CSV table of N, CA and C in Angstrom, one decimal:
chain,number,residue,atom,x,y,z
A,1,UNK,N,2.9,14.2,4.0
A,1,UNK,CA,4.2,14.9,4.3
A,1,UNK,C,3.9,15.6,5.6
A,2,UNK,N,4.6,15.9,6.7
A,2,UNK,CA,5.0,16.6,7.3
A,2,UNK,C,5.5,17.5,7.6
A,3,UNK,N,5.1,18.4,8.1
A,3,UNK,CA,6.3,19.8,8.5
A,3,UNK,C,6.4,20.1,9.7
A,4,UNK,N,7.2,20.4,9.9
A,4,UNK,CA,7.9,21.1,11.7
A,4,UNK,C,8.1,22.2,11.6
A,5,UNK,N,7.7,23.6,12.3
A,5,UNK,CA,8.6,24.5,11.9
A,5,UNK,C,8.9,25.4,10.7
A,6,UNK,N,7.6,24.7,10.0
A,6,UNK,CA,7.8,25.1,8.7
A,6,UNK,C,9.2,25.0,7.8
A,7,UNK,N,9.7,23.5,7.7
A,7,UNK,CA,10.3,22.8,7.4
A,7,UNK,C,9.5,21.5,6.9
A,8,UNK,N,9.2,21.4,5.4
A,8,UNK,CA,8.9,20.6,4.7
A,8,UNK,C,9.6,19.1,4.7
A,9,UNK,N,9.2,17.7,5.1
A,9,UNK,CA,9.2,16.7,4.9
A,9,UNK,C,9.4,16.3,3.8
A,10,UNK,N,9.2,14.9,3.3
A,10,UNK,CA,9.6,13.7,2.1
A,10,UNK,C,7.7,13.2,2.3
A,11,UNK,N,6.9,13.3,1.3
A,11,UNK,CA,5.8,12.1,1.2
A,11,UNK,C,6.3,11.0,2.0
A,12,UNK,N,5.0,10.7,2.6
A,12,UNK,CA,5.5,9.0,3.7
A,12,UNK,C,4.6,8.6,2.8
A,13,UNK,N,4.1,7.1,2.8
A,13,UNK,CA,3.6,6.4,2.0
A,13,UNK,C,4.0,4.8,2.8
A,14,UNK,N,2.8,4.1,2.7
A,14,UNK,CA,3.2,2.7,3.0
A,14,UNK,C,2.4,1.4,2.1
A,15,UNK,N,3.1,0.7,1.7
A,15,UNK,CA,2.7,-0.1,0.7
A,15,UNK,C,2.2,-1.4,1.6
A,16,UNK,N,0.9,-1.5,1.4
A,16,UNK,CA,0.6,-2.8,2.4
A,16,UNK,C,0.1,-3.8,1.3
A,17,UNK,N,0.5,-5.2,0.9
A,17,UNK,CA,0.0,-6.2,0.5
A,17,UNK,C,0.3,-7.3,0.7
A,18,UNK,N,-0.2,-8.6,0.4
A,18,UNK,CA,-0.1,-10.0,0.7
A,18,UNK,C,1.3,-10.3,0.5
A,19,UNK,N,1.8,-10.6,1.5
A,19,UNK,CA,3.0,-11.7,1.6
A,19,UNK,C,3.4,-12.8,0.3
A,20,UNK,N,4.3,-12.7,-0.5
A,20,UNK,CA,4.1,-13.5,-2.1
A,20,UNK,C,3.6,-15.1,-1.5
A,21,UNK,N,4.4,-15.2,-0.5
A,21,UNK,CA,4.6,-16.7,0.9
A,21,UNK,C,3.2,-17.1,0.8
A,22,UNK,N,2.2,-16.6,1.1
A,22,UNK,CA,1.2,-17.0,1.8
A,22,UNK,C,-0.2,-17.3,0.4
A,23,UNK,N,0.3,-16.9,-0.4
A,23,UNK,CA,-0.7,-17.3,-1.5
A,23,UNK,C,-0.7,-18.6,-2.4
A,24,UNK,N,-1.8,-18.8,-2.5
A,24,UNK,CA,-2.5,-20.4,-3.2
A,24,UNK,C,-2.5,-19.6,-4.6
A,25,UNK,N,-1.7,-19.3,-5.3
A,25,UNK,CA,-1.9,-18.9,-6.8
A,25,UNK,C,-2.1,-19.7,-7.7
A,26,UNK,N,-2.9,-20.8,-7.1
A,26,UNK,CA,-3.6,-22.2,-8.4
A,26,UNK,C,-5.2,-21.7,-7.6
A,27,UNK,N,-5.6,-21.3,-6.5
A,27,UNK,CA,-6.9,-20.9,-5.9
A,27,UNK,C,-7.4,-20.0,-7.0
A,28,UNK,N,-8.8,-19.8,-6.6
A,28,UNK,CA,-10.1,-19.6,-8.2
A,28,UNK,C,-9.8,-18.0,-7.5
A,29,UNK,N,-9.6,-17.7,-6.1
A,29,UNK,CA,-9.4,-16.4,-6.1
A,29,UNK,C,-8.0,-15.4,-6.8
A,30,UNK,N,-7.1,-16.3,-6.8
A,30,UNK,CA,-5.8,-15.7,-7.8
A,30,UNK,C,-5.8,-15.6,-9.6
A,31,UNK,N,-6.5,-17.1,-9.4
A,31,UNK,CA,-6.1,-17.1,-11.0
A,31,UNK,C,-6.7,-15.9,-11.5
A,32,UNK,N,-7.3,-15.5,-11.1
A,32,UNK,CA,-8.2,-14.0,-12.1
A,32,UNK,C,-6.8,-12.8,-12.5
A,33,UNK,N,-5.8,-13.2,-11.7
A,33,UNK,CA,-4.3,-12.2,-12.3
A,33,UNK,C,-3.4,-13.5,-13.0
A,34,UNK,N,-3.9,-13.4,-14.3
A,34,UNK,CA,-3.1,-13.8,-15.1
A,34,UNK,C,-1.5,-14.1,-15.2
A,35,UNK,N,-0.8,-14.8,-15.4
A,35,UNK,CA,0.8,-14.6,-14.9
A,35,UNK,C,1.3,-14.8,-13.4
A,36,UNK,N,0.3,-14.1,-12.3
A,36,UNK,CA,0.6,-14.2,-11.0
A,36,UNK,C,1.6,-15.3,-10.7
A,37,UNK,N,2.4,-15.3,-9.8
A,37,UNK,CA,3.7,-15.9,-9.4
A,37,UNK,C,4.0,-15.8,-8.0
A,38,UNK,N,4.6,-16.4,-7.2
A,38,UNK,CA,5.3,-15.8,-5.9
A,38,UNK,C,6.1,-15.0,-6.5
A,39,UNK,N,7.1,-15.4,-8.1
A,39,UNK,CA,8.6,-14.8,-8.3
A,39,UNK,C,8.1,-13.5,-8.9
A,40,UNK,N,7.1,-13.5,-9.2
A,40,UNK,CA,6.3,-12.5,-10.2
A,40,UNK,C,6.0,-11.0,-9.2
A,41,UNK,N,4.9,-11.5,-8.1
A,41,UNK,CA,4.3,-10.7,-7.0
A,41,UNK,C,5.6,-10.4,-6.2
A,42,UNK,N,6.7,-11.1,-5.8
A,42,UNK,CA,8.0,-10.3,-4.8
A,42,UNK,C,8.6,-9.6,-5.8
A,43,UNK,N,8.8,-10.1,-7.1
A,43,UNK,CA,9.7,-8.8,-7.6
A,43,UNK,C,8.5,-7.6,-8.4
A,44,UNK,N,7.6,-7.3,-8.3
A,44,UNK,CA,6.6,-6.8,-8.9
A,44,UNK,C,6.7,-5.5,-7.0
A,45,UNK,N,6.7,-6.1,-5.9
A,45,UNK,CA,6.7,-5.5,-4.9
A,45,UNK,C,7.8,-4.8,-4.6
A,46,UNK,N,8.9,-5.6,-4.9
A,46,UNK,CA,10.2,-4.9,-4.5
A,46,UNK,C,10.3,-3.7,-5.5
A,47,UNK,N,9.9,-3.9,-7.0
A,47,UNK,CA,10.1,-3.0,-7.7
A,47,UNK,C,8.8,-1.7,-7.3
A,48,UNK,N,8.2,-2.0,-7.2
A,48,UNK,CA,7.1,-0.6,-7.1
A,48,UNK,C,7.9,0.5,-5.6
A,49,UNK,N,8.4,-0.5,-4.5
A,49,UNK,CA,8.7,0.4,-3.5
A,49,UNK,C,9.9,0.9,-3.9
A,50,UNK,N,11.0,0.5,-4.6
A,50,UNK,CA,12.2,0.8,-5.1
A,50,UNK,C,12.2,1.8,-6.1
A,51,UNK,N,11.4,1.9,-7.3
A,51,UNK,CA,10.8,2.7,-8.1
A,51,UNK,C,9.9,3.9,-7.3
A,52,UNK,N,9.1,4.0,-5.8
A,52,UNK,CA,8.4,5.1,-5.0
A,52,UNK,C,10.0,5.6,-4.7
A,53,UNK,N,10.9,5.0,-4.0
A,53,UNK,CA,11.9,5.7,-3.2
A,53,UNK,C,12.5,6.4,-4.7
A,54,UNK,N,13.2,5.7,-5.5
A,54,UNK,CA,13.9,6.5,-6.6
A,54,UNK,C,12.9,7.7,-7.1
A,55,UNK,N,11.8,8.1,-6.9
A,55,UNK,CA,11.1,9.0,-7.6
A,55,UNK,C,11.3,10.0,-6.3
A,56,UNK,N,11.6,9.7,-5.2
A,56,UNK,CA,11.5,11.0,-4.0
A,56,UNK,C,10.8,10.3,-2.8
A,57,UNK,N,10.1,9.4,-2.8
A,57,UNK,CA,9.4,9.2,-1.9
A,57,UNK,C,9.7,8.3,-0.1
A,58,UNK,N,9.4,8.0,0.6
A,58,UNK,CA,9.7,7.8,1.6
A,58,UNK,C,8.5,6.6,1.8
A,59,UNK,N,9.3,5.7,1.5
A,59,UNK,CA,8.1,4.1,1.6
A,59,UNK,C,8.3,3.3,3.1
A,60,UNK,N,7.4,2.7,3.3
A,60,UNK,CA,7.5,1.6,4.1
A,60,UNK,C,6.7,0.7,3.6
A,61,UNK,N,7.2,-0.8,3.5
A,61,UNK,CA,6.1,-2.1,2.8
A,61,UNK,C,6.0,-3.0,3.9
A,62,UNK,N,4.7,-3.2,3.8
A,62,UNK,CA,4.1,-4.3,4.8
A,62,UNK,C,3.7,-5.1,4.2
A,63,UNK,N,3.9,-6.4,4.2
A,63,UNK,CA,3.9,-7.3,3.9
A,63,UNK,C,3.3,-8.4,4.7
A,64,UNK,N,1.3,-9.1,4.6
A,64,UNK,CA,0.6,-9.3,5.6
A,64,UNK,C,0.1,-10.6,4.9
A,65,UNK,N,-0.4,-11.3,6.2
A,65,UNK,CA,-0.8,-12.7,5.9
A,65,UNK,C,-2.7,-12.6,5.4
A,66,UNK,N,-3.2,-13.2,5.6
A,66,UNK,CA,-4.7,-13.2,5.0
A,66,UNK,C,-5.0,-13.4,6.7
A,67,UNK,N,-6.5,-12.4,6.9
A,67,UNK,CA,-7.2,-12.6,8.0
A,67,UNK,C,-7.0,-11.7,8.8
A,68,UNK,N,-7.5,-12.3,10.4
A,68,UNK,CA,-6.5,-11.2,11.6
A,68,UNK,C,-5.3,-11.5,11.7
A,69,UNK,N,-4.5,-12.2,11.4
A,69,UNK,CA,-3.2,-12.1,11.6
A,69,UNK,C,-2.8,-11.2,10.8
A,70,UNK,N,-3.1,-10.9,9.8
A,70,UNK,CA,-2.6,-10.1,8.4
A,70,UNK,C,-3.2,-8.5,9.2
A,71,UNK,N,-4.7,-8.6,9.4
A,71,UNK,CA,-5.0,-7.0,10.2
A,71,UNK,C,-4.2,-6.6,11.1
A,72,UNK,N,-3.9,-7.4,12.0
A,72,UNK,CA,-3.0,-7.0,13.2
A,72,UNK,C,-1.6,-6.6,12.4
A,73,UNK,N,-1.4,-7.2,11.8
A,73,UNK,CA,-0.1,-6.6,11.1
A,73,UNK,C,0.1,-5.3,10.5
A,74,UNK,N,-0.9,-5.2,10.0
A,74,UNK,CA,-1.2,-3.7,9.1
A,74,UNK,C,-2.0,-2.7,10.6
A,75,UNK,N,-1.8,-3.2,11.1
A,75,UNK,CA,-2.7,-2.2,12.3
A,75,UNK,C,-1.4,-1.5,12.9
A,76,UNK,N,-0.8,-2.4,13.5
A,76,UNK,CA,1.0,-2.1,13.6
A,76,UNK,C,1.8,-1.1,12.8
A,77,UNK,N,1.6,-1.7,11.9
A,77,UNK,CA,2.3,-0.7,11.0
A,77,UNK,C,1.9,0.5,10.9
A,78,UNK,N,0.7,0.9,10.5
A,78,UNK,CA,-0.2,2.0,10.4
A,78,UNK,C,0.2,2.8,11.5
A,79,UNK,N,0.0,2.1,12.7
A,79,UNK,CA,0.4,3.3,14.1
A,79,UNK,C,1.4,3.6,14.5
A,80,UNK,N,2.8,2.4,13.7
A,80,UNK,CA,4.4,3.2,14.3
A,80,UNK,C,4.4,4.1,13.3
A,81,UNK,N,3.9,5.3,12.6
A,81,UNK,CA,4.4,6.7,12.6
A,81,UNK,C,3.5,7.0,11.3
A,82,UNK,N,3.6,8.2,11.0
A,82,UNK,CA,2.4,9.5,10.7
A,82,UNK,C,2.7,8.6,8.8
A,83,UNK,N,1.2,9.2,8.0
A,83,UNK,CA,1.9,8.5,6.6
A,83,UNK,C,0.7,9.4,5.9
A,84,UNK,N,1.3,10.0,4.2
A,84,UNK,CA,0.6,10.6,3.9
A,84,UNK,C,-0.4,10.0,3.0
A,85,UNK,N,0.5,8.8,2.9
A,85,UNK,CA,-0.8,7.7,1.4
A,85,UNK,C,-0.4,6.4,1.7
A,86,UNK,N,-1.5,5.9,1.7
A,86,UNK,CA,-1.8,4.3,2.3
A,86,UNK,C,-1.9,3.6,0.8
A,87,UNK,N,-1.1,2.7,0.5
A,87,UNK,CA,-1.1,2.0,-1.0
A,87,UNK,C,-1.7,0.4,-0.5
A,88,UNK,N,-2.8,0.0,-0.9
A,88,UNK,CA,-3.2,-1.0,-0.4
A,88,UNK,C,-3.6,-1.6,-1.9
A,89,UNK,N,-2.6,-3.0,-1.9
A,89,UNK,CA,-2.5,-4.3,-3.4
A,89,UNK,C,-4.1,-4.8,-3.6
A,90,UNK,N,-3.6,-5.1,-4.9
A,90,UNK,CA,-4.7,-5.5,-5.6
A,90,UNK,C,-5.0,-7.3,-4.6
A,91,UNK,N,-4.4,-8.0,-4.0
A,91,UNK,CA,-4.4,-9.0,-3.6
A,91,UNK,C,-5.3,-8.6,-2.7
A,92,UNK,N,-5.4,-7.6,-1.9
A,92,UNK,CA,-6.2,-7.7,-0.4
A,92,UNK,C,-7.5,-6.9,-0.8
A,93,UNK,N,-7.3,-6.1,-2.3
A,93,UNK,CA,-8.9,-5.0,-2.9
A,93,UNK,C,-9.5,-5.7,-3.8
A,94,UNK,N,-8.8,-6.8,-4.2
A,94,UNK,CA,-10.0,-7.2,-5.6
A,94,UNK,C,-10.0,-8.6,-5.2
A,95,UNK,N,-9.7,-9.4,-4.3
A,95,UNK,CA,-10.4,-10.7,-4.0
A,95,UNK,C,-11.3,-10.5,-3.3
A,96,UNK,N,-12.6,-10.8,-3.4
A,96,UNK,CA,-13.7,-11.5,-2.7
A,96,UNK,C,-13.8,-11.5,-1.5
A,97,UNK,N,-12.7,-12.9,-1.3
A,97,UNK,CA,-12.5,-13.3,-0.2
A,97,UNK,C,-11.9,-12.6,0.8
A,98,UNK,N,-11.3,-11.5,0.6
A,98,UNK,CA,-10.3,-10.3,1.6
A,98,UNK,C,-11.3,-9.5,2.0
A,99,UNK,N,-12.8,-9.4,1.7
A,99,UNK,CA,-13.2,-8.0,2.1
A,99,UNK,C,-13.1,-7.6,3.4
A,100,UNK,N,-12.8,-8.8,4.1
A,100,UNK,CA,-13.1,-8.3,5.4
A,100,UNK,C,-12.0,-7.7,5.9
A,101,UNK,N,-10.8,-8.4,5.7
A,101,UNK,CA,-9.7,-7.7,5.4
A,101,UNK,C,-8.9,-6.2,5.1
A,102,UNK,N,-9.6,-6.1,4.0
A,102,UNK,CA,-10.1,-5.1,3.3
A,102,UNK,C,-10.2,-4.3,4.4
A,103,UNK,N,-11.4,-4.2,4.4
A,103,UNK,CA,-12.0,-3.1,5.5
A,103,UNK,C,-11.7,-2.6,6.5
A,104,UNK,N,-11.1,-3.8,7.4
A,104,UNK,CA,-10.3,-3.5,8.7
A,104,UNK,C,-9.0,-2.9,8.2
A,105,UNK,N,-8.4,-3.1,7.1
A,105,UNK,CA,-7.2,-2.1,7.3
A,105,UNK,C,-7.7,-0.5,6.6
A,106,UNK,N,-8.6,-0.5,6.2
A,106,UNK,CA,-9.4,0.6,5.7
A,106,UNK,C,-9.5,1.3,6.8
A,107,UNK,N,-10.4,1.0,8.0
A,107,UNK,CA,-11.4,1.3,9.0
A,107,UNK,C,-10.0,1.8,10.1
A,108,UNK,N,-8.9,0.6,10.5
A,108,UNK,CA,-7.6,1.1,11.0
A,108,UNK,C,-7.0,2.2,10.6
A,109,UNK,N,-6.8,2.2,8.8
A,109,UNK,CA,-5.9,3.5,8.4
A,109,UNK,C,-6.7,4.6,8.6
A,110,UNK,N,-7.9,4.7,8.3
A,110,UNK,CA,-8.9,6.1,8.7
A,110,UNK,C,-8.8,6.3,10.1
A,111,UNK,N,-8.6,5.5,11.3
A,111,UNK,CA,-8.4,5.7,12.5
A,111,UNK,C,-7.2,6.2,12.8
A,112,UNK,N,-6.3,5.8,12.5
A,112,UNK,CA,-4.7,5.8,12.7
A,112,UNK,C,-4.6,6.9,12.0
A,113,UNK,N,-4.7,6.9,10.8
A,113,UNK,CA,-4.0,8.3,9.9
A,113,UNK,C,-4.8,9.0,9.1
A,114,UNK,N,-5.8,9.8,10.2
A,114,UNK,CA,-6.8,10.6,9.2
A,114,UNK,C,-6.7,11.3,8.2
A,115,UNK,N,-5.6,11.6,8.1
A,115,UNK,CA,-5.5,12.7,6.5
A,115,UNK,C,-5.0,12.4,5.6
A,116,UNK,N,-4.1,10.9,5.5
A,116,UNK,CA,-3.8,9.7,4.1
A,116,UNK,C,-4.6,9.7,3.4
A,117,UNK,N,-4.1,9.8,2.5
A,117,UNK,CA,-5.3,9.7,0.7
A,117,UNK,C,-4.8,7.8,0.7
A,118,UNK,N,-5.5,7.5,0.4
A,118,UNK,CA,-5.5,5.8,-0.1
A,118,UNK,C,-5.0,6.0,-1.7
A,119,UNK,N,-4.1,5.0,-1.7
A,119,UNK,CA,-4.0,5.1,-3.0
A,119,UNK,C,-3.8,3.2,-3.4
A,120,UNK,N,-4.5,3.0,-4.8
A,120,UNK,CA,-4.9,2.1,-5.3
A,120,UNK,C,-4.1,1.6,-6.7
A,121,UNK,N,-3.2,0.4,-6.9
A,121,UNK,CA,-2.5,0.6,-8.2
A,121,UNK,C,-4.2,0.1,-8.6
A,122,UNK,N,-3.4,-0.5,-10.2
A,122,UNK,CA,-3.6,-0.7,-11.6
A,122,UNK,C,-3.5,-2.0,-11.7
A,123,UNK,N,-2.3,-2.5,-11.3
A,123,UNK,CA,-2.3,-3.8,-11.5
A,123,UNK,C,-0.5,-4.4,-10.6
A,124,UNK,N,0.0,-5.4,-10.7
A,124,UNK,CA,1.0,-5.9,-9.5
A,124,UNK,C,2.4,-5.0,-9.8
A,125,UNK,N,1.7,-4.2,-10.8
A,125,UNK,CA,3.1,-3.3,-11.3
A,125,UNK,C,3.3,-1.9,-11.4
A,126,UNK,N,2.6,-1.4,-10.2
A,126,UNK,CA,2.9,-0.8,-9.7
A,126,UNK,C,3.5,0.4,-10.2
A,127,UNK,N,3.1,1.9,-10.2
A,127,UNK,CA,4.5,3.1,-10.4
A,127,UNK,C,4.0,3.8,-10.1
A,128,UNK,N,5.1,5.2,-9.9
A,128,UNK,CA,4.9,6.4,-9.1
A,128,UNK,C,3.3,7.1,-9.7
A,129,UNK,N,3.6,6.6,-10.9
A,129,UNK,CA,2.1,7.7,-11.2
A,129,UNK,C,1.1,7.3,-10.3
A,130,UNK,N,0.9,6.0,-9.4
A,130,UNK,CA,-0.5,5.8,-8.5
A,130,UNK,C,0.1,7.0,-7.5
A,131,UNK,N,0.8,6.9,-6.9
A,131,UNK,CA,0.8,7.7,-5.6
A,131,UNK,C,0.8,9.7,-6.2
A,132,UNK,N,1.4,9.8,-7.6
A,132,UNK,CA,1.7,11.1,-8.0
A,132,UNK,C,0.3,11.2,-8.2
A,133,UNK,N,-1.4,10.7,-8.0
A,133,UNK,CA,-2.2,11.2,-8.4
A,133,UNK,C,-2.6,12.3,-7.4
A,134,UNK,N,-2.3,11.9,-6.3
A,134,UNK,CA,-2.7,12.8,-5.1
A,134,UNK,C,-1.2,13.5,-4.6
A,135,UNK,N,-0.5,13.2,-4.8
A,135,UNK,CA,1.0,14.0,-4.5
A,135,UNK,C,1.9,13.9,-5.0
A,136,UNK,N,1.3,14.9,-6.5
A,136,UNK,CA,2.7,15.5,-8.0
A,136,UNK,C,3.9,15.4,-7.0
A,137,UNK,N,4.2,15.7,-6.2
A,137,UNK,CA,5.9,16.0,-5.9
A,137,UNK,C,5.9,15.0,-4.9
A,138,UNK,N,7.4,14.4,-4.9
A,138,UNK,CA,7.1,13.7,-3.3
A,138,UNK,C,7.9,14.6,-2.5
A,139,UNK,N,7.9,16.0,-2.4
A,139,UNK,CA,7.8,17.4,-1.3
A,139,UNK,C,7.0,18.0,-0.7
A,140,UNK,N,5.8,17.8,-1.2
A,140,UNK,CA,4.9,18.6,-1.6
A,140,UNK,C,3.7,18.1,-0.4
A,141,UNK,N,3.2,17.8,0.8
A,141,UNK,CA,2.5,16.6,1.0
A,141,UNK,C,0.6,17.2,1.1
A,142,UNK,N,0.2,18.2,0.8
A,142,UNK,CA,-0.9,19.2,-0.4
A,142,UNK,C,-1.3,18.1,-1.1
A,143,UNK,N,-2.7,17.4,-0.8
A,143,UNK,CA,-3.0,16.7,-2.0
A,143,UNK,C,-3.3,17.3,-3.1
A,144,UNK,N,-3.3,16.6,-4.2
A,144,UNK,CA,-3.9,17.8,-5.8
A,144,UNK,C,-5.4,17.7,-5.6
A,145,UNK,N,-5.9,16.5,-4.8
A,145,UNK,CA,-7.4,17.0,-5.0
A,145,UNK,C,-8.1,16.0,-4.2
């Protein structure tokens, strides 16, 4: 969150995960999510950011390919404007294959937005309670801990 003036902000937050487009969800690195789908992962996406804004919050979703093209994407995003929690998918933190991935938008968001709490779901479904772990209110931008 932000303040000016001492004028309290909305929680920013940005949801960065794999593109539903760009996944081999018959590959030995998907099947480990059970159910997974393109129709499954886009409405599983649209719903968690839809469900952040109806709770208070102020989302932006990125939506990235695998690799540098996918980094450069999320590098972008990260630096057009200030964010209090970086929500980064289970598709780019629990494959294998992404760590490198992984890291560079880790290593970007700690550069870009030093004082973002990372926040991590549970699974492709997503809800306010991940982001309420570090900011109960989306007013409030005080982490709890």
């Amino acid at each position: 969150m932000t303040t000016t003036e001492g004028i309290t902000m909305t929680v920013t937050a940005i949801q960065i995960g794999l593109h539903p487009d760009v996944i081999d969800y018959t590959s030995p690195d998907f099947i480990q999510f059970p159910g997974l789908s393109k129709e499954v992962l886009r409405r599983a996406n649209d719903d968690n950011v839809a469900a952040l804004r109806a709770a208070g919050y102020e989302v932006d979703n990125c939506l990235i390919e695998f690799g540098t093209a996918g980094a450069d994407t999320a590098r972008r995003a990260l630096a057009a404007k200030s964010y209090d929690a970086v929500l980064i998918g289970a598709g780019v933190r629990l494959v294998a294959s992404n760590t490198l991935l992984f890291e560079t938008i880790i290593n970007a968001a700690h550069t870009l937005q030093p004082y973002c709490r990372f926040v991590f779901n549970y699974s492709a479904a997503a809800t306010p309670d991940d982001i309420r772990r570090y900011f109960p209110t989306p007013h409030d931008s005080t982490p709890a801990h």
